[in-house]
CSV table of C-alpha atoms and ligand atoms in Angstrom, one decimal:
chain,number,residue,atom,x,y,z
A,1,MET,CA,-9.3,16.1,-7.0
A,2,ALA,CA,-6.8,14.0,-8.9
A,3,LYS,CA,-4.6,11.9,-6.7
A,4,ASP,CA,-1.1,10.9,-7.7
A,5,TYR,CA,0.6,7.8,-6.2
A,6,LEU,CA,4.3,7.7,-6.0
A,7,CYS,CA,7.0,5.2,-5.2
A,8,PRO,CA,8.5,6.3,-1.8
A,9,ILE,CA,11.9,5.4,-3.1
A,10,CYS,CA,12.3,6.7,-6.6
A,11,LYS,CA,9.2,9.0,-6.6
A,12,GLY,CA,8.1,7.5,-9.9
A,13,GLN,CA,4.4,7.8,-10.8
A,14,LEU,CA,2.6,4.5,-10.0
A,15,ARG,CA,-0.9,5.6,-11.1
A,16,VAL,CA,-2.0,4.7,-14.7
A,17,LYS,CA,-5.5,6.0,-15.4
A,18,ASN,CA,-7.6,4.9,-12.4
A,19,SER,CA,-5.2,2.2,-11.2
A,20,ILE,CA,-2.0,1.9,-9.2
A,21,LEU,CA,0.4,-0.4,-10.9
A,22,LEU,CA,2.6,-2.5,-8.7
A,23,SER,CA,4.5,-5.8,-9.2
A,24,ALA,CA,3.9,-8.5,-6.6
A,25,LYS,CA,5.3,-11.8,-5.6
A,26,SER,CA,3.8,-14.6,-3.5
A,27,LYS,CA,5.6,-16.7,-0.9
A,28,HIS,CA,5.5,-19.5,-3.6
A,29,ASN,CA,7.4,-17.2,-6.0
A,30,GLU,CA,4.3,-16.6,-8.2
A,31,LYS,CA,5.0,-13.2,-9.7
A,32,GLY,CA,3.1,-10.7,-11.8
A,33,LEU,CA,1.8,-7.2,-12.2
A,34,ILE,CA,-1.2,-6.0,-10.2
A,35,PHE,CA,-3.6,-3.1,-10.8
A,36,LEU,CA,-5.1,-1.7,-7.5
A,37,ASN,CA,-8.0,0.6,-7.7
A,38,SER,CA,-6.7,4.1,-7.0
A,39,GLU,CA,-9.9,5.0,-5.1
A,40,ILE,CA,-9.1,4.5,-1.5
A,41,GLY,CA,-11.6,2.1,0.0
A,42,ASP,CA,-12.1,0.3,-3.2
A,43,TYR,CA,-10.3,-3.0,-3.0
A,44,SER,CA,-10.9,-4.3,-6.5
A,45,ILE,CA,-7.7,-5.6,-8.2
A,46,THR,CA,-6.9,-6.6,-11.7
A,47,THR,CA,-4.2,-9.1,-12.8
A,48,HIS,CA,-3.5,-11.3,-15.7
A,49,PRO,CA,-5.5,-14.6,-15.4
A,50,ASP,CA,-2.1,-16.5,-15.1
A,51,PHE,CA,-1.4,-14.5,-11.9
A,52,GLU,CA,-4.1,-15.3,-9.5
A,53,ILE,CA,-4.2,-13.4,-6.2
A,54,LYS,CA,-5.3,-15.8,-3.5
A,55,ASP,CA,-7.1,-14.5,-0.5
A,56,GLY,CA,-5.2,-15.0,2.8
A,57,GLU,CA,-1.8,-15.2,1.1
A,58,GLU,CA,0.9,-12.7,1.8
A,59,TYR,CA,2.5,-10.8,-1.1
A,60,THR,CA,5.6,-8.8,-1.4
A,61,PHE,CA,5.0,-5.6,-3.4
A,62,PHE,CA,7.6,-3.9,-5.6
A,63,CYS,CA,7.8,-0.6,-7.4
A,64,PRO,CA,7.5,-1.5,-11.1
A,65,ILE,CA,9.9,1.4,-12.0
A,66,CYS,CA,12.8,1.0,-9.5
A,67,HIS,CA,11.9,-2.5,-8.2
A,68,ALA,CA,12.3,-1.4,-4.5
A,69,THR,CA,10.4,-3.5,-2.0
A,70,LEU,CA,7.4,-1.6,-0.7
A,71,ASN,CA,6.6,-3.8,2.3
A,72,ARG,CA,7.8,-2.2,5.5
A,73,GLU,CA,11.0,-3.8,6.9
A,74,LYS,CA,9.6,-3.8,10.4
A,75,ASN,CA,6.0,-4.6,9.5
A,76,PRO,CA,6.0,-6.6,6.3
A,77,GLN,CA,2.2,-7.0,6.6
A,78,LEU,CA,2.0,-3.3,5.6
A,79,VAL,CA,2.9,-1.8,2.2
A,80,LYS,CA,3.7,1.9,1.9
A,81,ILE,CA,3.4,4.2,-1.0
A,82,ASN,CA,3.2,8.0,-1.2
A,83,MET,CA,0.2,10.0,-2.4
A,84,LYS,CA,-0.2,13.6,-3.5
A,85,GLU,CA,-3.6,15.2,-3.4
A,86,GLY,CA,-3.3,18.8,-4.5
A,87,ASN,CA,-0.5,20.3,-2.4
A,88,GLU,CA,-0.9,17.7,0.3
A,89,ASP,CA,1.4,14.8,0.8
A,90,PHE,CA,0.3,11.5,2.4
A,91,ASP,CA,1.7,8.1,3.2
A,92,VAL,CA,-0.7,5.4,2.2
A,93,TYR,CA,-0.4,2.0,3.9
A,94,PHE,CA,-2.3,-1.1,2.9
A,95,SER,CA,-2.2,-4.8,3.9
A,96,SER,CA,0.1,-7.2,2.0
A,97,LEU,CA,-2.4,-10.0,2.9
A,98,ALA,CA,-4.7,-10.6,-0.1
A,99,GLY,CA,-8.3,-10.0,0.9
A,100,GLU,CA,-7.6,-7.9,3.9
A,101,LYS,CA,-9.4,-4.6,3.5
A,102,CYS,CA,-7.6,-1.8,5.3
A,103,THR,CA,-5.9,1.4,4.3
A,104,TYR,CA,-4.3,4.1,6.3
A,105,LYS,CA,-3.9,7.6,4.9
A,106,ILE,CA,-1.4,9.5,6.9
A,107,SER,CA,-0.2,13.1,6.8
A,108,ASP,CA,1.6,15.2,9.4
A,109,LYS,CA,-1.8,16.4,10.6
A,110,SER,CA,-4.0,13.4,10.4
A,111,ILE,CA,-4.4,9.6,10.4
A,112,GLU,CA,-7.3,8.3,8.4
A,113,GLN,CA,-8.3,4.6,8.7
A,114,ILE,CA,-10.3,3.1,6.0
A,115,GLY,CA,-11.8,-0.3,5.3
A,116,PRO,CA,-13.6,-3.0,7.4
A,117,ASP,CA,-10.2,-4.5,8.6
A,118,ALA,CA,-8.7,-1.2,9.6
A,119,ILE,CA,-8.7,-2.2,13.3
A,120,ARG,CA,-6.1,-4.9,12.6
A,121,TYR,CA,-3.1,-2.7,12.3
A,122,LYS,CA,-4.5,0.2,14.2
A,123,GLN,CA,-1.9,-0.1,16.9
A,124,TYR,CA,0.9,0.7,14.4
A,125,PHE,CA,-0.6,4.1,13.8
A,126,ASP,CA,-1.7,5.1,17.3
A,127,VAL,CA,1.8,6.3,18.1
A,128,PRO,CA,3.2,9.6,19.2
A,129,GLU,CA,4.2,12.0,16.4
A,130,GLU,CA,8.0,11.6,17.0
A,131,ASP,CA,7.7,7.8,16.7
A,132,LYS,CA,6.0,7.8,13.3
A,133,LYS,CA,9.3,7.7,11.5
A,134,TYR,CA,9.8,4.1,12.8
A,135,LEU,CA,6.7,2.9,11.0
B,201,ZN,ZN1,10.4,3.1,-7.3
């Protein structure tokens, strides 16, 4: 089923073909566009050769449409976007640390943890339903 990825702020479409397009900035102010594979669990990324993503570095991610910061205010290691799959809505979180492979796919009904590093931020998601809004 086709998945659509949306900016949680402006609800703009972030998916272009099979990629999610975001803009990113390193702590050293290196900036560029980044294509993330839209298949959850596939951590391949594409950038222009001038914008090299370095493993272990933390990036700030922005919506390329409205420029809102997508890193969470409380947990900047986690980046949040929305996903629509059929009639179902999900929040998708991933790590802002390059090379860290973890994704969390969350709906009102379920929390799915994907990737070999998923245990790292697990504690943020093992929370009672009513506290989820603080994530
Ligand atoms: Zn936006």
